[in-house]
JSON list of C-alpha atoms in Angstrom, two decimals:
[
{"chain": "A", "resi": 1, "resn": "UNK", "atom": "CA", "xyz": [53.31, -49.10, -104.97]},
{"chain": "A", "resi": 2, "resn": "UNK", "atom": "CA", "xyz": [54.42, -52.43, -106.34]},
{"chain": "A", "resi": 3, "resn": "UNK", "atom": "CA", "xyz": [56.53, -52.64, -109.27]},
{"chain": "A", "resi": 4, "resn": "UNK", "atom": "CA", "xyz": [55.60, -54.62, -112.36]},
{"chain": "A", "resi": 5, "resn": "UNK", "atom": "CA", "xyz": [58.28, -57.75, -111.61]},
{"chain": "A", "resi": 6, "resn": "UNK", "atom": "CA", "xyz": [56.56, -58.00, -108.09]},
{"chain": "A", "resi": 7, "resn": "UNK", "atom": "CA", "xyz": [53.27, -58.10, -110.04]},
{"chain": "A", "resi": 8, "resn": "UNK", "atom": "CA", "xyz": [54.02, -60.05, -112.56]},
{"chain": "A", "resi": 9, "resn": "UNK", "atom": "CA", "xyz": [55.61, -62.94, -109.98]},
{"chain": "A", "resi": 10, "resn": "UNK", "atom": "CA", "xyz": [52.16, -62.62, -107.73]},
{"chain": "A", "resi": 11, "resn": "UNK", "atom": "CA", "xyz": [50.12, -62.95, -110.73]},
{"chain": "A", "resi": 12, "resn": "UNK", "atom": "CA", "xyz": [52.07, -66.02, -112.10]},
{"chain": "A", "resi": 13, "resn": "UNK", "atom": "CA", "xyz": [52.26, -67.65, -108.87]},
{"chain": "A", "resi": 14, "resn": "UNK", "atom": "CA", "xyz": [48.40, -67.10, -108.71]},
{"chain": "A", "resi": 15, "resn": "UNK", "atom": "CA", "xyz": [47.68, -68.78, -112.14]},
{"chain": "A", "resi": 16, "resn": "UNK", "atom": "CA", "xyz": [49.87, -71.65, -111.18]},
{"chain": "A", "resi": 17, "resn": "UNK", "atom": "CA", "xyz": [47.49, -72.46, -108.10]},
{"chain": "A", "resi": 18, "resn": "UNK", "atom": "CA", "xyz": [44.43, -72.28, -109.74]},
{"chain": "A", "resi": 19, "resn": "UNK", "atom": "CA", "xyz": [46.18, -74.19, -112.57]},
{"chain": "A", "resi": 20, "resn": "UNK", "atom": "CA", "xyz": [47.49, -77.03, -110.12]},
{"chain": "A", "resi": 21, "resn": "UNK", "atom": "CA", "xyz": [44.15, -77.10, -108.42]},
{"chain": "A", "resi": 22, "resn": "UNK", "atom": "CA", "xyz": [41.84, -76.80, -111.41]},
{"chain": "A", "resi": 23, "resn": "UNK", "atom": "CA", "xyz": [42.38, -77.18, -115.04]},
{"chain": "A", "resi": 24, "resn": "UNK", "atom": "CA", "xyz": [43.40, -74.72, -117.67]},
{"chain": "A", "resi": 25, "resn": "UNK", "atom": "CA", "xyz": [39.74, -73.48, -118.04]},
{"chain": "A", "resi": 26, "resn": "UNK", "atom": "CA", "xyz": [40.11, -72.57, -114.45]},
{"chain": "A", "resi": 27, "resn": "UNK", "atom": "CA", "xyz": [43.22, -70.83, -114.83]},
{"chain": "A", "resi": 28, "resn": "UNK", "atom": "CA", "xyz": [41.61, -68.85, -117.89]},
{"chain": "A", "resi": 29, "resn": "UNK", "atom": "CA", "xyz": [39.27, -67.73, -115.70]},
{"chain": "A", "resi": 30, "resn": "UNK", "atom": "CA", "xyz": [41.54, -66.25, -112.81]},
{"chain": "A", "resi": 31, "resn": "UNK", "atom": "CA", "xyz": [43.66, -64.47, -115.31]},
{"chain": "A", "resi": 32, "resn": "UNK", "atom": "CA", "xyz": [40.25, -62.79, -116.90]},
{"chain": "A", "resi": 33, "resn": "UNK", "atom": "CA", "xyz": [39.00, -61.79, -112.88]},
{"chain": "A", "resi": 34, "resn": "UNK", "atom": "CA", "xyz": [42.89, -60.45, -112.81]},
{"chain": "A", "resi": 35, "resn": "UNK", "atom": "CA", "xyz": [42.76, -58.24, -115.81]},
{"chain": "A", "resi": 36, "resn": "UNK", "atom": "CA", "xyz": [39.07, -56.65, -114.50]},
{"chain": "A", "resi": 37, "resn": "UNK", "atom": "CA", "xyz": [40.65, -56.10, -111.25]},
{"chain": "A", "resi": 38, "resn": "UNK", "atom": "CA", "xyz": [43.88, -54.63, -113.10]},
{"chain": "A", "resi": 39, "resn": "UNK", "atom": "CA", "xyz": [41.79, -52.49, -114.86]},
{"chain": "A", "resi": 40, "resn": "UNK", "atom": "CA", "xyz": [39.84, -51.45, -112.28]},
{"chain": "A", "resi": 41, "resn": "UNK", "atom": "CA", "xyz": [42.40, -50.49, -109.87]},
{"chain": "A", "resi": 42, "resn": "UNK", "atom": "CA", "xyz": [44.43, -48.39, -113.35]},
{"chain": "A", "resi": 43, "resn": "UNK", "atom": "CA", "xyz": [40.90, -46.62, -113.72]},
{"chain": "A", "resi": 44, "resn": "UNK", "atom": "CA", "xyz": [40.11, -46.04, -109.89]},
{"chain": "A", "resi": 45, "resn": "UNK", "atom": "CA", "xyz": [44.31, -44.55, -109.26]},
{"chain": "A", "resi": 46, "resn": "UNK", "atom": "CA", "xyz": [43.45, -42.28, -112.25]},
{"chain": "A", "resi": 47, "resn": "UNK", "atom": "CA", "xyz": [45.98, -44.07, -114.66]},
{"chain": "A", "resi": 48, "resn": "UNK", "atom": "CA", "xyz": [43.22, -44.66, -117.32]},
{"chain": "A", "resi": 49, "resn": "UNK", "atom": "CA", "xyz": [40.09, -42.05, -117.84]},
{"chain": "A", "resi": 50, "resn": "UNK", "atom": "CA", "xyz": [37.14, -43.89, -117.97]},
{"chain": "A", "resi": 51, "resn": "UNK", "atom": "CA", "xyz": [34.95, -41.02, -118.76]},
{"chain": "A", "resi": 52, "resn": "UNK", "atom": "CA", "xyz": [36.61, -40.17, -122.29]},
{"chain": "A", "resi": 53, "resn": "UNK", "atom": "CA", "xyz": [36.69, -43.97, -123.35]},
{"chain": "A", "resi": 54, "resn": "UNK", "atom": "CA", "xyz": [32.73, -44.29, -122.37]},
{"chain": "A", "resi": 55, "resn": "UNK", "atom": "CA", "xyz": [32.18, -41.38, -124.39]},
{"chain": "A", "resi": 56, "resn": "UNK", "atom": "CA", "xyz": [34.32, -42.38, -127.17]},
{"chain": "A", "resi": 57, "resn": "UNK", "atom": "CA", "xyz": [31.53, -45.85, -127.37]},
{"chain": "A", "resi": 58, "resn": "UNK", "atom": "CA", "xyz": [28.50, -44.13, -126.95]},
{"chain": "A", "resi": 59, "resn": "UNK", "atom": "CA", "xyz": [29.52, -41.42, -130.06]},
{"chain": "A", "resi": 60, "resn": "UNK", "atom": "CA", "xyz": [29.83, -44.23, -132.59]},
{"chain": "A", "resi": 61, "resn": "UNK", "atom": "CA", "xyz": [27.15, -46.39, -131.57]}
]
């Protein structure tokens, strides 16, 4: 399991790159593709319950 420094470092060191290689727009758009895979992997290891925040939108629609 990696801590949240070691994550933090990896995903600054990725935003960087795409920053030096692109411009900012770039970089906005790695950070959004790392919070969806964030997210993702929280929901898949069970840290965030999809199921009760899906049926949470669908009541007050």
């Amino acid at each position: 399991m990696m801590n949240r420094t070691a994550l933090a470092t990896i995903t600054g060191l990725v935003l960087g790159v795409a920053l030096v290689f692109g411009d900012f727009g770039d970089m906005l758009i790695v950070a959004l593709f790392g919070v969806i895979g964030y997210l993702a992997a929280k929901v898949l290891d069970g840290d965030i319950d999809a199921q009760a925040w899906l049926s949470r939108a669908r009541r007050n629609r």
